[in-house]
Short mmCIF file of C-alpha atoms in Angstrom, two decimals:
data_model
loop_
_atom_site.label_atom_id
_atom_site.label_comp_id
_atom_site.label_asym_id
_atom_site.label_seq_id
_atom_site.Cartn_x
_atom_site.Cartn_y
_atom_site.Cartn_z
CA MET A 1 0.32 0.12 0.44
CA LYS A 2 1.10 2.92 -1.26
CA THR A 3 1.66 5.25 2.53
CA ASP A 4 0.33 8.61 3.23
CA SER A 5 3.43 10.47 3.88
CA ARG A 6 4.62 12.01 1.00
CA LEU A 7 8.42 11.69 2.84
CA LYS A 8 8.30 8.71 3.70
CA ARG A 9 7.93 7.96 -0.70
CA VAL A 10 10.49 10.67 -1.67
CA LEU A 11 12.65 9.17 0.56
CA GLU A 12 12.37 5.80 0.25
CA LYS A 13 12.03 6.31 -3.76
CA GLY A 14 15.89 7.61 -2.95
CA HIS A 15 15.41 11.75 -3.74
CA PHE A 16 17.43 13.48 -2.31
CA ALA A 17 14.65 15.42 -0.17
CA VAL A 18 13.35 19.20 0.88
CA THR A 19 11.72 19.91 4.10
CA ALA A 20 11.12 23.32 5.83
CA GLU A 21 10.10 24.45 8.63
CA CYS A 22 6.55 26.73 8.91
CA GLY A 23 6.09 29.06 12.61
CA PRO A 24 2.54 28.86 13.79
CA PRO A 25 1.58 32.46 14.55
CA LYS A 26 0.95 33.98 17.88
CA GLY A 27 -2.65 33.38 17.76
CA ALA A 28 -5.56 31.65 16.54
CA ASP A 29 -5.59 33.30 12.96
CA PRO A 30 -5.65 30.49 10.36
CA LYS A 31 -4.91 32.35 7.70
CA VAL A 32 -1.13 33.09 8.48
CA ILE A 33 -0.54 29.41 8.27
CA LYS A 34 -2.11 28.47 5.13
CA SER A 35 -0.52 31.66 3.81
CA LYS A 36 2.67 30.16 4.32
CA GLY A 37 1.34 26.86 3.24
CA LYS A 38 0.70 28.35 -0.25
CA ILE A 39 4.16 29.50 -0.21
CA LEU A 40 5.79 26.34 -0.05
CA LYS A 41 3.05 24.04 -1.28
CA GLY A 42 5.02 21.94 -4.43
CA PHE A 43 8.75 23.55 -3.81
CA VAL A 44 8.95 20.76 -0.89
CA ASP A 45 7.54 17.44 -0.13
CA SER A 46 6.43 18.50 3.88
CA VAL A 47 6.49 20.76 6.03
CA ASN A 48 7.35 20.95 9.41
CA VAL A 49 5.33 22.55 12.55
CA THR A 50 6.71 23.91 15.57
CA ASP A 51 5.89 22.92 18.17
CA ASN A 52 5.63 25.93 20.82
CA GLN A 53 9.28 26.70 19.43
CA THR A 54 11.49 28.30 22.02
CA GLY A 55 8.74 27.86 24.70
CA VAL A 56 6.98 30.33 23.34
CA VAL A 57 3.32 29.84 23.25
CA ARG A 58 1.67 29.90 19.47
CA LEU A 59 -1.31 28.36 17.81
CA SER A 60 -0.91 24.49 18.57
CA SER A 61 1.31 22.24 15.93
CA LEU A 62 -1.60 19.79 15.58
CA ALA A 63 -4.09 22.27 14.55
CA ALA A 64 -1.91 23.96 12.00
CA CYS A 65 -0.57 20.44 10.86
CA VAL A 66 -4.02 19.93 10.38
CA LEU A 67 -4.92 23.15 8.19
CA LEU A 68 -1.87 22.80 5.95
CA LYS A 69 -3.15 19.11 5.24
CA LYS A 70 -6.29 21.06 4.11
CA GLU A 71 -4.40 22.66 1.55
CA GLY A 72 -2.76 19.58 0.48
CA LEU A 73 0.48 19.49 2.14
CA ASP A 74 2.10 16.68 3.30
CA PRO A 75 2.81 18.03 6.95
CA VAL A 76 5.64 17.12 10.57
CA LEU A 77 3.52 17.61 13.52
CA GLN A 78 7.12 17.88 16.24
CA MET A 79 5.59 17.34 19.37
CA THR A 80 7.48 18.74 22.40
CA THR A 81 8.08 16.43 25.60
CA ARG A 82 8.64 19.48 27.09
CA ASP A 83 4.66 20.82 27.79
CA ARG A 84 3.18 17.49 27.76
CA ASN A 85 3.29 13.94 29.56
CA ARG A 86 2.97 10.37 28.90
CA ILE A 87 -0.97 10.63 28.81
CA ALA A 88 -1.67 13.70 26.78
CA LEU A 89 1.36 12.69 24.29
CA GLN A 90 0.26 8.91 23.35
CA SER A 91 -3.18 10.85 23.05
CA ASP A 92 -1.93 13.00 20.35
CA ILE A 93 0.12 10.50 19.03
CA LEU A 94 -3.72 9.02 17.95
CA GLY A 95 -5.36 12.21 17.14
CA ALA A 96 -2.88 13.00 14.86
CA SER A 97 -2.81 10.13 12.76
CA ALA A 98 -6.70 10.07 13.17
CA LEU A 99 -6.69 13.22 11.60
CA GLY A 100 -4.71 11.98 7.96
CA ILE A 101 -1.06 13.53 9.56
CA ARG A 102 1.53 11.14 8.90
CA ASN A 103 4.69 12.35 10.09
CA VAL A 104 5.76 13.25 13.43
CA LEU A 105 9.01 14.75 14.61
CA CYS A 106 10.10 13.84 17.88
CA LEU A 107 12.08 15.89 20.21
CA SER A 108 12.52 16.81 23.93
CA GLY A 109 12.57 20.57 22.79
CA ASP A 110 13.28 24.45 23.67
CA HIS A 111 13.46 25.49 27.57
CA GLN A 112 10.75 27.14 29.75
CA SER A 113 13.03 28.94 30.02
CA PHE A 114 13.73 31.14 26.79
CA GLY A 115 10.23 31.41 26.40
CA ASN A 116 7.30 33.56 27.50
CA GLN A 117 6.15 31.46 30.03
CA PRO A 118 9.87 30.84 31.72
CA GLN A 119 7.09 29.82 35.26
CA ALA A 120 5.97 27.76 33.75
CA LYS A 121 6.57 23.65 35.10
CA GLY A 122 8.63 21.99 32.73
CA VAL A 123 7.07 18.52 32.00
CA PHE A 124 9.70 16.29 30.19
CA ASP A 125 7.40 13.26 31.63
CA VAL A 126 10.15 10.95 28.77
CA ASP A 127 12.57 12.26 26.74
CA SER A 128 12.99 12.65 23.14
CA VAL A 129 14.76 8.99 22.37
CA GLN A 130 11.89 7.58 25.30
CA LEU A 131 9.41 8.87 23.01
CA ILE A 132 10.52 7.42 19.49
CA GLN A 133 10.49 4.69 21.18
CA LEU A 134 7.22 5.19 23.19
CA VAL A 135 5.50 6.16 18.86
CA ARG A 136 7.19 2.95 17.58
CA GLN A 137 5.85 0.71 19.80
CA MET A 138 2.35 2.17 19.01
CA ARG A 139 2.90 2.07 15.71
CA ASP A 140 4.70 -1.36 15.06
CA ASN A 141 3.08 -3.12 17.94
CA GLY A 142 0.22 -1.67 18.66
CA VAL A 143 0.43 -0.58 22.23
CA ILE A 144 0.79 1.81 24.68
CA LEU A 145 3.38 2.27 27.02
CA GLY A 146 2.19 -0.52 29.72
CA GLY A 147 1.36 -2.93 27.35
CA ASP A 148 -1.99 -1.69 26.86
CA LYS A 149 -3.27 -2.60 23.34
CA LEU A 150 -4.62 -0.06 20.87
CA SER A 151 -7.91 -0.55 19.00
CA GLU A 152 -6.02 0.62 16.47
CA PRO A 153 -2.07 2.06 15.66
CA PRO A 154 -1.42 5.13 14.61
CA ARG A 155 0.46 5.07 11.20
CA LEU A 156 3.71 7.82 10.90
CA PHE A 157 6.66 8.04 10.22
CA ILE A 158 9.14 8.67 13.14
CA GLY A 159 11.49 11.47 12.75
CA ALA A 160 13.87 12.77 15.66
CA VAL A 161 16.47 15.60 15.49
CA ALA A 162 19.74 15.84 15.56
CA ASN A 163 23.02 18.53 16.35
CA PRO A 164 26.35 17.85 15.37
CA PHE A 165 27.64 21.29 16.71
CA ALA A 166 26.91 20.89 20.68
CA ASP A 167 29.17 19.20 23.35
CA PRO A 168 30.10 17.19 24.18
CA PHE A 169 31.21 15.94 20.33
CA ALA A 170 32.50 12.74 20.21
CA TYR A 171 28.67 11.91 21.62
CA ARG A 172 27.16 13.65 19.21
CA ALA A 173 26.90 10.90 16.62
CA ILE A 174 26.98 8.01 19.23
CA ARG A 175 23.55 9.47 20.59
CA LEU A 176 22.33 9.46 17.01
CA GLY A 177 22.66 5.69 16.48
CA LYS A 178 20.70 5.86 20.21
CA LYS A 179 17.19 7.60 17.93
CA VAL A 180 17.78 5.09 15.41
CA ALA A 181 18.16 2.34 18.05
CA ALA A 182 14.52 3.75 19.47
CA GLY A 183 13.08 4.12 16.25
CA ALA A 184 13.60 7.35 14.23
CA GLU A 185 13.32 6.53 10.01
CA PHE A 186 14.33 10.19 9.31
CA ILE A 187 16.47 13.06 11.08
CA GLN A 188 16.50 16.52 10.52
CA THR A 189 19.92 18.44 11.97
CA GLN A 190 20.32 21.66 13.42
CA CYS A 191 21.38 24.20 11.02
CA ILE A 192 24.32 23.99 9.38
CA TYR A 193 26.98 26.70 9.01
CA ASN A 194 30.29 25.02 9.87
CA LEU A 195 30.54 22.22 6.94
CA THR A 196 33.77 20.85 8.59
CA ARG A 197 32.23 20.15 11.57
CA PHE A 198 29.40 18.52 10.15
CA ASN A 199 31.69 16.20 7.83
CA GLU A 200 33.32 15.24 10.61
CA TRP A 201 30.08 14.62 13.18
CA MET A 202 28.34 12.62 9.14
CA ASP A 203 32.57 10.25 9.18
CA LYS A 204 31.21 8.75 13.14
CA VAL A 205 27.55 8.78 11.51
CA ARG A 206 28.85 6.75 8.36
CA ASP A 207 31.21 4.45 10.60
CA LEU A 208 28.84 3.24 12.65
CA GLY A 209 26.55 2.21 9.87
CA LEU A 210 23.71 5.10 10.34
CA ASP A 211 23.41 6.48 7.35
CA GLU A 212 21.90 3.36 5.82
CA LYS A 213 19.88 2.76 8.91
CA VAL A 214 18.17 6.24 8.57
CA TYR A 215 17.28 9.50 6.92
CA ILE A 216 19.88 12.01 7.11
CA LEU A 217 18.38 15.70 5.94
CA GLY A 218 20.92 18.91 6.86
CA GLY A 219 19.37 21.96 8.55
CA ILE A 220 19.52 24.97 6.84
CA THR A 221 18.37 28.67 7.60
CA PRO A 222 19.53 31.54 5.29
CA LEU A 223 20.88 34.03 6.83
CA LYS A 224 19.19 37.48 6.56
CA SER A 225 22.06 40.20 7.69
CA ALA A 226 25.49 39.89 9.21
CA ARG A 227 23.70 40.34 12.53
CA MET A 228 21.57 37.70 12.70
CA ALA A 229 24.36 35.24 11.88
CA GLU A 230 26.65 37.70 14.69
CA PHE A 231 23.27 36.62 16.81
CA MET A 232 22.87 32.81 16.26
CA SER A 233 26.59 32.43 16.95
CA LYS A 234 26.28 33.62 21.04
CA GLN A 235 23.01 33.95 21.96
CA VAL A 236 21.56 30.89 20.46
CA ALA A 237 22.04 27.28 22.35
CA GLY A 238 23.81 24.53 20.38
CA MET A 239 24.76 26.45 17.64
CA ASP A 240 28.01 27.14 15.01
CA VAL A 241 27.99 29.52 12.98
CA PRO A 242 31.89 29.98 12.49
CA ASP A 243 33.78 33.37 12.02
CA GLU A 244 34.10 32.67 8.54
CA ILE A 245 31.00 32.36 7.86
CA ILE A 246 29.82 36.23 9.82
CA ASN A 247 32.72 37.40 8.54
CA ARG A 248 31.65 36.87 4.80
CA MET A 249 28.31 38.68 5.90
CA LYS A 250 29.79 41.63 7.52
CA SER A 251 31.94 42.36 4.06
CA ILE A 252 28.64 42.53 2.15
CA PRO A 253 26.53 46.13 2.20
CA ALA A 254 23.46 45.91 4.34
CA ARG A 255 20.75 45.85 1.72
CA GLU A 256 22.72 42.86 -0.19
CA GLN A 257 23.13 40.69 2.66
CA ARG A 258 20.10 38.68 2.26
CA GLN A 259 20.66 37.76 -0.96
CA GLU A 260 24.38 36.95 0.27
CA GLY A 261 22.44 34.38 3.04
CA LEU A 262 20.71 32.51 0.45
CA LYS A 263 24.16 31.95 -1.79
CA ILE A 264 25.93 30.44 1.24
CA ALA A 265 22.60 28.59 1.90
CA ILE A 266 22.89 27.11 -1.94
CA GLU A 267 26.55 26.61 -1.18
CA THR A 268 25.61 24.68 1.45
CA ILE A 269 22.88 22.43 -0.20
CA GLN A 270 24.71 22.17 -3.13
CA ALA A 271 27.92 20.36 -0.48
CA LEU A 272 25.07 18.19 0.98
CA LYS A 273 24.24 16.86 -2.18
CA GLU A 274 27.36 15.48 -2.60
CA ALA A 275 27.73 14.48 0.91
CA GLN A 276 27.51 10.44 1.04
CA GLY A 277 24.66 9.53 3.21
CA VAL A 278 22.82 13.03 3.11
CA HIS A 279 19.79 11.85 1.94
CA GLY A 280 17.89 16.14 1.61
CA VAL A 281 17.44 19.32 3.14
CA HIS A 282 15.55 20.52 6.09
CA ILE A 283 14.87 24.22 5.61
CA MET A 284 14.30 26.34 8.48
CA ALA A 285 13.68 29.97 6.48
CA ILE A 286 12.96 31.53 10.51
CA GLU A 287 10.19 33.74 9.38
CA TRP A 288 11.24 34.15 6.08
CA GLU A 289 9.20 30.76 4.46
CA GLU A 290 8.95 33.40 1.08
CA ALA A 291 12.98 33.01 0.03
CA VAL A 292 12.19 29.05 -0.03
CA PRO A 293 10.50 28.38 -3.17
CA GLN A 294 13.64 30.59 -4.76
CA LEU A 295 16.52 29.05 -2.65
CA ILE A 296 14.99 25.79 -3.79
CA GLU A 297 15.17 26.76 -8.11
CA ALA A 298 18.06 28.33 -7.43
CA ALA A 299 20.08 25.16 -5.48
CA LYS A 300 18.38 22.57 -8.50
CA LEU A 301 15.75 20.87 -6.27
CA PHE A 302 12.92 22.01 -8.45
CA PRO A 303 10.75 20.63 -9.61
CA ARG A 304 9.81 17.60 -6.75
CA PRO A 305 9.23 14.46 -7.95
CA GLN A 306 6.54 13.17 -8.44
CA VAL A 307 5.59 10.33 -6.41
CA MET B 1 20.75 17.65 53.45
CA ILE B 2 18.22 20.13 53.07
CA THR B 3 18.89 23.19 52.28
CA ALA B 4 16.47 26.42 52.96
CA GLU B 5 16.86 30.06 52.53
CA ARG B 6 15.12 32.65 55.16
CA LYS B 7 12.36 34.64 53.46
CA PRO B 8 12.54 38.47 52.93
CA LEU B 9 12.56 40.62 56.38
CA SER B 10 9.53 42.44 54.11
CA GLU B 11 7.67 38.80 53.94
CA ILE B 12 7.97 37.56 57.41
CA LYS B 13 7.06 41.02 59.35
CA GLU B 14 3.51 40.82 57.34
CA MET B 15 3.19 37.38 58.32
CA ILE B 16 3.61 38.60 62.00
CA ALA B 17 1.88 41.67 61.95
CA PRO B 18 -1.16 40.48 63.91
CA TYR B 19 0.90 38.85 66.32
CA LYS B 20 2.46 41.01 70.05
CA LYS B 21 4.58 37.97 71.43
CA ILE B 22 6.79 36.17 69.28
CA LEU B 23 8.52 32.60 69.05
CA VAL B 24 11.47 32.57 67.25
CA ALA B 25 12.40 28.20 66.75
CA GLY B 26 15.53 27.38 64.88
CA CYS B 27 16.24 24.03 64.14
CA GLY B 28 19.82 22.70 65.14
CA SER B 29 19.81 19.62 61.71
CA CYS B 30 20.01 20.89 57.58
CA VAL B 31 18.95 24.42 57.98
CA ALA B 32 21.42 25.35 60.83
CA GLU B 33 24.22 23.28 58.68
CA CYS B 34 23.39 25.18 55.75
CA ALA B 35 23.09 28.61 57.71
CA SER B 36 19.98 29.64 57.52
CA GLY B 37 17.80 28.46 60.81
CA GLY B 38 20.19 27.26 63.50
CA GLU B 39 21.06 29.45 66.82
CA LYS B 40 23.54 31.88 65.10
CA GLU B 41 19.78 32.72 62.73
CA VAL B 42 17.21 32.88 65.29
CA GLY B 43 19.41 35.47 66.91
CA LEU B 44 20.14 37.48 64.20
CA LEU B 45 16.37 37.75 62.67
CA ALA B 46 14.75 37.96 66.52
CA SER B 47 17.49 41.09 66.76
CA ALA B 48 16.42 42.40 63.35
CA LEU B 49 12.67 42.11 64.16
CA ARG B 50 13.22 43.81 67.28
CA MET B 51 15.08 46.78 66.43
CA ASP B 52 12.45 47.09 64.11
CA ALA B 53 9.23 47.61 65.60
CA LYS B 54 11.79 49.75 67.95
CA MET B 55 11.87 51.66 64.38
CA GLU B 56 8.60 52.10 63.89
CA GLY B 57 7.09 52.87 67.17
CA ARG B 58 5.92 49.31 67.64
CA ARG B 59 5.84 47.23 70.52
CA ILE B 60 6.78 43.09 70.34
CA GLU B 61 8.64 40.54 72.26
CA VAL B 62 10.39 38.73 70.74
CA ASN B 63 11.67 35.53 72.14
CA GLU B 64 14.23 32.49 71.00
CA ILE B 65 15.03 29.10 71.16
CA THR B 66 16.85 26.34 68.88
CA LEU B 67 15.74 22.64 68.66
CA ASP B 68 18.56 19.94 68.36
CA ARG B 69 15.86 18.89 65.01
CA GLN B 70 12.35 20.54 64.73
CA CYS B 71 11.59 17.54 62.90
CA VAL B 72 10.98 14.52 65.09
CA TYR B 73 8.64 14.71 68.03
CA GLU B 74 11.49 13.58 71.20
CA PHE B 75 12.79 17.43 69.97
CA ILE B 76 9.07 19.17 69.80
CA ASP B 77 8.45 18.49 73.21
CA GLN B 78 10.76 20.90 74.83
CA LEU B 79 8.13 23.62 72.80
CA THR B 80 5.22 21.86 75.69
CA GLY B 81 4.04 24.35 78.01
CA LEU B 82 6.00 27.01 76.15
CA VAL B 83 3.76 27.49 73.28
CA GLY B 84 0.26 28.89 74.98
CA GLN B 85 2.94 31.41 75.77
CA PHE B 86 3.15 33.20 72.36
CA ASP B 87 0.73 34.39 69.62
CA ALA B 88 2.69 32.76 67.26
CA ILE B 89 6.09 30.40 66.34
CA LEU B 90 8.22 31.54 63.68
CA SER B 91 9.71 28.53 62.82
CA LEU B 92 12.77 28.54 60.79
CA GLY B 93 12.87 25.06 60.04
CA CYS B 94 12.54 23.02 56.88
CA GLY B 95 8.80 23.30 55.74
CA ALA B 96 8.76 19.80 57.38
CA GLY B 97 9.80 20.72 60.26
CA VAL B 98 7.02 24.09 59.71
CA GLN B 99 4.21 21.03 59.57
CA ALA B 100 5.91 18.67 62.32
CA LEU B 101 5.49 21.67 65.20
CA ALA B 102 2.00 22.42 63.40
CA ASP B 103 0.65 18.44 63.68
CA VAL B 104 1.96 18.91 67.46
CA PHE B 105 0.44 22.39 68.40
CA ALA B 106 -2.97 21.67 66.81
CA GLY B 107 -4.62 25.07 67.11
CA VAL B 108 -1.26 27.96 67.84
CA ILE B 109 -0.24 29.29 64.69
CA ILE B 110 3.41 28.68 63.55
CA LEU B 111 3.84 30.94 60.72
CA PRO B 112 7.25 29.65 58.50
CA ALA B 113 10.27 32.26 58.24
CA LEU B 114 12.16 30.06 55.51
CA ASN B 115 11.71 28.96 51.51
CA THR B 116 12.49 25.31 51.72
CA THR B 117 14.84 25.22 48.68
CA PHE B 118 16.42 21.77 47.56
CA ILE B 119 18.25 18.61 48.87
CA GLY B 120 21.62 19.73 48.58
CA GLN B 121 25.42 19.06 49.04
CA THR B 122 27.61 21.77 50.19
CA LYS B 123 29.74 22.85 47.86
CA GLU B 124 32.03 25.13 48.83
CA ALA B 125 31.61 27.19 51.70
CA GLY B 126 28.89 29.39 51.03
CA LEU B 127 27.78 27.22 47.72
CA TRP B 128 24.73 24.85 48.18
CA ILE B 129 24.13 22.56 44.92
CA GLU B 130 20.86 20.21 44.26
CA ASN B 131 21.46 17.05 43.54
CA CYS B 132 18.89 14.73 44.55
CA ARG B 133 15.19 15.07 43.55
CA ALA B 134 13.73 12.24 45.87
CA CYS B 135 12.56 10.09 43.21
CA GLY B 136 12.06 6.94 45.21
CA ASP B 137 13.89 5.13 42.67
CA CYS B 138 17.63 6.20 42.23
CA LYS B 139 19.00 5.54 38.79
CA LEU B 140 22.37 6.86 39.59
CA GLY B 141 24.47 3.54 39.49
CA TYR B 142 23.99 3.51 35.59
CA PHE B 143 24.41 7.29 34.81
CA ALA B 144 28.34 7.48 37.06
CA ALA B 145 27.02 8.78 39.49
CA VAL B 146 25.30 11.91 38.44
CA CYS B 147 21.58 12.56 38.82
CA PRO B 148 20.26 13.57 35.83
CA ILE B 149 16.76 13.88 36.72
CA THR B 150 17.89 17.26 38.60
CA ARG B 151 20.89 17.98 37.42
CA CYS B 152 19.85 17.81 33.66
CA ALA B 153 17.53 21.22 33.41
CA LYS B 154 14.92 18.80 30.64
CA GLY B 155 15.46 15.60 33.04
CA LEU B 156 16.80 13.41 30.08
CA PHE B 157 17.73 9.47 30.67
CA ASN B 158 19.59 9.33 27.29
CA GLY B 159 22.26 11.94 26.97
CA PRO B 160 22.22 15.89 26.09
CA CYS B 161 20.29 17.70 24.93
CA GLY B 162 20.87 19.32 21.51
CA GLY B 163 21.36 22.83 23.88
CA SER B 164 25.22 21.78 25.62
CA LYS B 165 27.91 23.61 24.85
CA ASP B 166 31.60 24.18 26.56
CA GLY B 167 30.39 21.54 28.96
CA LYS B 168 27.55 24.36 30.20
CA CYS B 169 24.25 23.64 30.27
CA GLU B 170 22.19 25.91 27.62
CA THR B 171 19.74 27.31 30.57
CA ASP B 172 22.43 28.75 32.95
CA PRO B 173 26.57 29.55 31.92
CA ASP B 174 27.35 29.17 35.10
CA ALA B 175 26.06 25.43 35.31
CA PRO B 176 27.89 22.83 33.80
CA CYS B 177 25.81 20.04 31.66
CA ALA B 178 24.87 16.89 33.56
CA TRP B 179 25.21 14.70 30.69
CA GLN B 180 28.72 16.36 29.40
CA LEU B 181 29.65 15.02 33.16
CA ILE B 182 27.74 11.99 32.94
CA ILE B 183 30.02 11.18 30.23
CA GLU B 184 33.05 12.17 31.62
CA ARG B 185 32.79 10.11 34.25
CA LEU B 186 31.52 7.49 32.57
CA ASP B 187 34.89 7.92 29.98
CA LYS B 188 37.27 7.84 33.04
CA ALA B 189 35.17 4.60 34.67
CA GLY B 190 35.70 2.33 31.01
CA ARG B 191 32.12 2.35 31.43
CA LEU B 192 31.69 3.84 28.17
CA ASP B 193 29.26 1.30 26.96
CA LEU B 194 26.46 2.39 29.40
CA LEU B 195 25.76 5.29 27.16
CA GLN B 196 24.03 2.77 24.56
CA ASN B 197 21.78 1.48 26.89
CA VAL B 198 18.21 3.37 25.70
CA TYR B 199 16.78 4.20 29.12
CA PRO B 200 13.05 3.04 29.89
CA PRO B 201 10.62 6.47 31.28
CA ALA B 202 10.95 7.09 35.19
CA ASP B 203 8.00 6.15 37.25
CA TRP B 204 6.60 8.29 39.01
CA SER B 205 3.97 7.23 41.12
CA LYS B 206 7.40 6.58 43.28
CA GLN B 207 7.77 10.34 43.63
CA GLN B 208 4.15 11.62 43.50
CA GLY B 209 2.05 8.99 42.75
CA LYS B 210 0.08 8.77 45.63
CA GLY B 211 -0.07 11.71 47.60
CA PRO B 212 1.98 12.37 50.06
CA ARG B 213 5.22 9.21 50.93
CA LYS B 214 5.42 6.49 53.92
CA ILE B 215 8.27 4.68 55.00
CA HIS B 216 6.86 2.22 57.65
CA ARG B 217 9.20 -0.08 59.00
CA GLU B 218 7.78 -2.72 61.52
CA ASP B 219 11.01 -3.30 62.89
CA GLN B 220 12.13 -0.21 64.09
CA SER B 221 8.29 0.87 65.73
CA ILE B 222 8.19 0.44 69.10
#
């Protein structure tokens, strides 16, 4: 049977996949999601919807996924363990499947202290690896935690994240291995600016044979300005923006920096297309969705395959 | 030990405002060790309250006592016959001490002067760090004697999150990443293989499943 997940079909057929991120609005207006969906439709295989990204309250990921699905896109439901205990997680997973969502991305989530609810009680009842395992068991064995049988298992393509740039570096590939062992089928990475370090990580990933067990999509965020590059380098946890990139952005007049940011992104995509074991890209154009079609065309990833 | 910090004087003043005769009751155990509720701190707080009342032209009587332990009946008994002489008892015990006093002296106003903070270790003089959440299901054996529930901001069981940088936690540049410590310690012990295990979700029912926990040992009963 043909799976409903476009992302899964694209990857299984051996195409270089393209996914993009879509941040829901800080309000109840569905038009924002729909218009972002319209911009991305046809240019990407799937669209990730962030789950209260950076701990900031936004329209729910599940609701936004349904809105995108109605627009004819293949949404990826991001689900963090920060805000839900195991009862809520399992319930939302079933709900997502029932509503026709076919991809889930399991992550722990940004710590609540960074968002607009720093007094919130972080749940973290399970961690991201445990969540992957839990979804996998629900889908493949039709059971929830504790062994109770489901009347109908969820049908989800299971994803996870990896950050090749966080410390301790030596452990990062092993951690990916753990996520794969827990049941992850595709991986989206943190934004790549330091290709040298990314390649070192990929060497370890290949040594462990993980690139043959899981689809890896490299993270791409086009820089809008030299200031953004500096901010990401200094202020955003787990980001690695080398001085070389910052200096390159700085050397360009301010009004042309967006173009330079896109150029860097295109170069990175080209490098990832060449890298053995990289199966696609995940574009996180933070509130700059209009850039995505342009980027995809320039990187010669358009048209998308018919699957 | 259990650590605590004294509440701000303004909050203590507000609590005791309706009362004229106050007994400041310290505890000689954990809170004395962490310099928040022992004999010395009882003396300092009592003096501060007397001075403050004098400066504001209020009449107030503040007496002092420090029990060896506020959470054990044998020591609380020292207050029997004494509490009736006061309008309120201002306890410098931890939350267990405050509640133990209230348990023994029904009808007496018992007020907390401390914020009970955590179970921790004296890292150095004047520095205490939390290292145990009393989850009731200790897994330190798997994690190189570093508790990820307590010392990882996200309480992760399966390795560091994506925010760990230069050995520090993303939530606090002064806090070491618990997982960095775990990995370093496992490496030194030649037990890096333990990292490959996928650890299942915790059984939180041992901590907060059915309200307050209880240990009842027949062999210790009289």
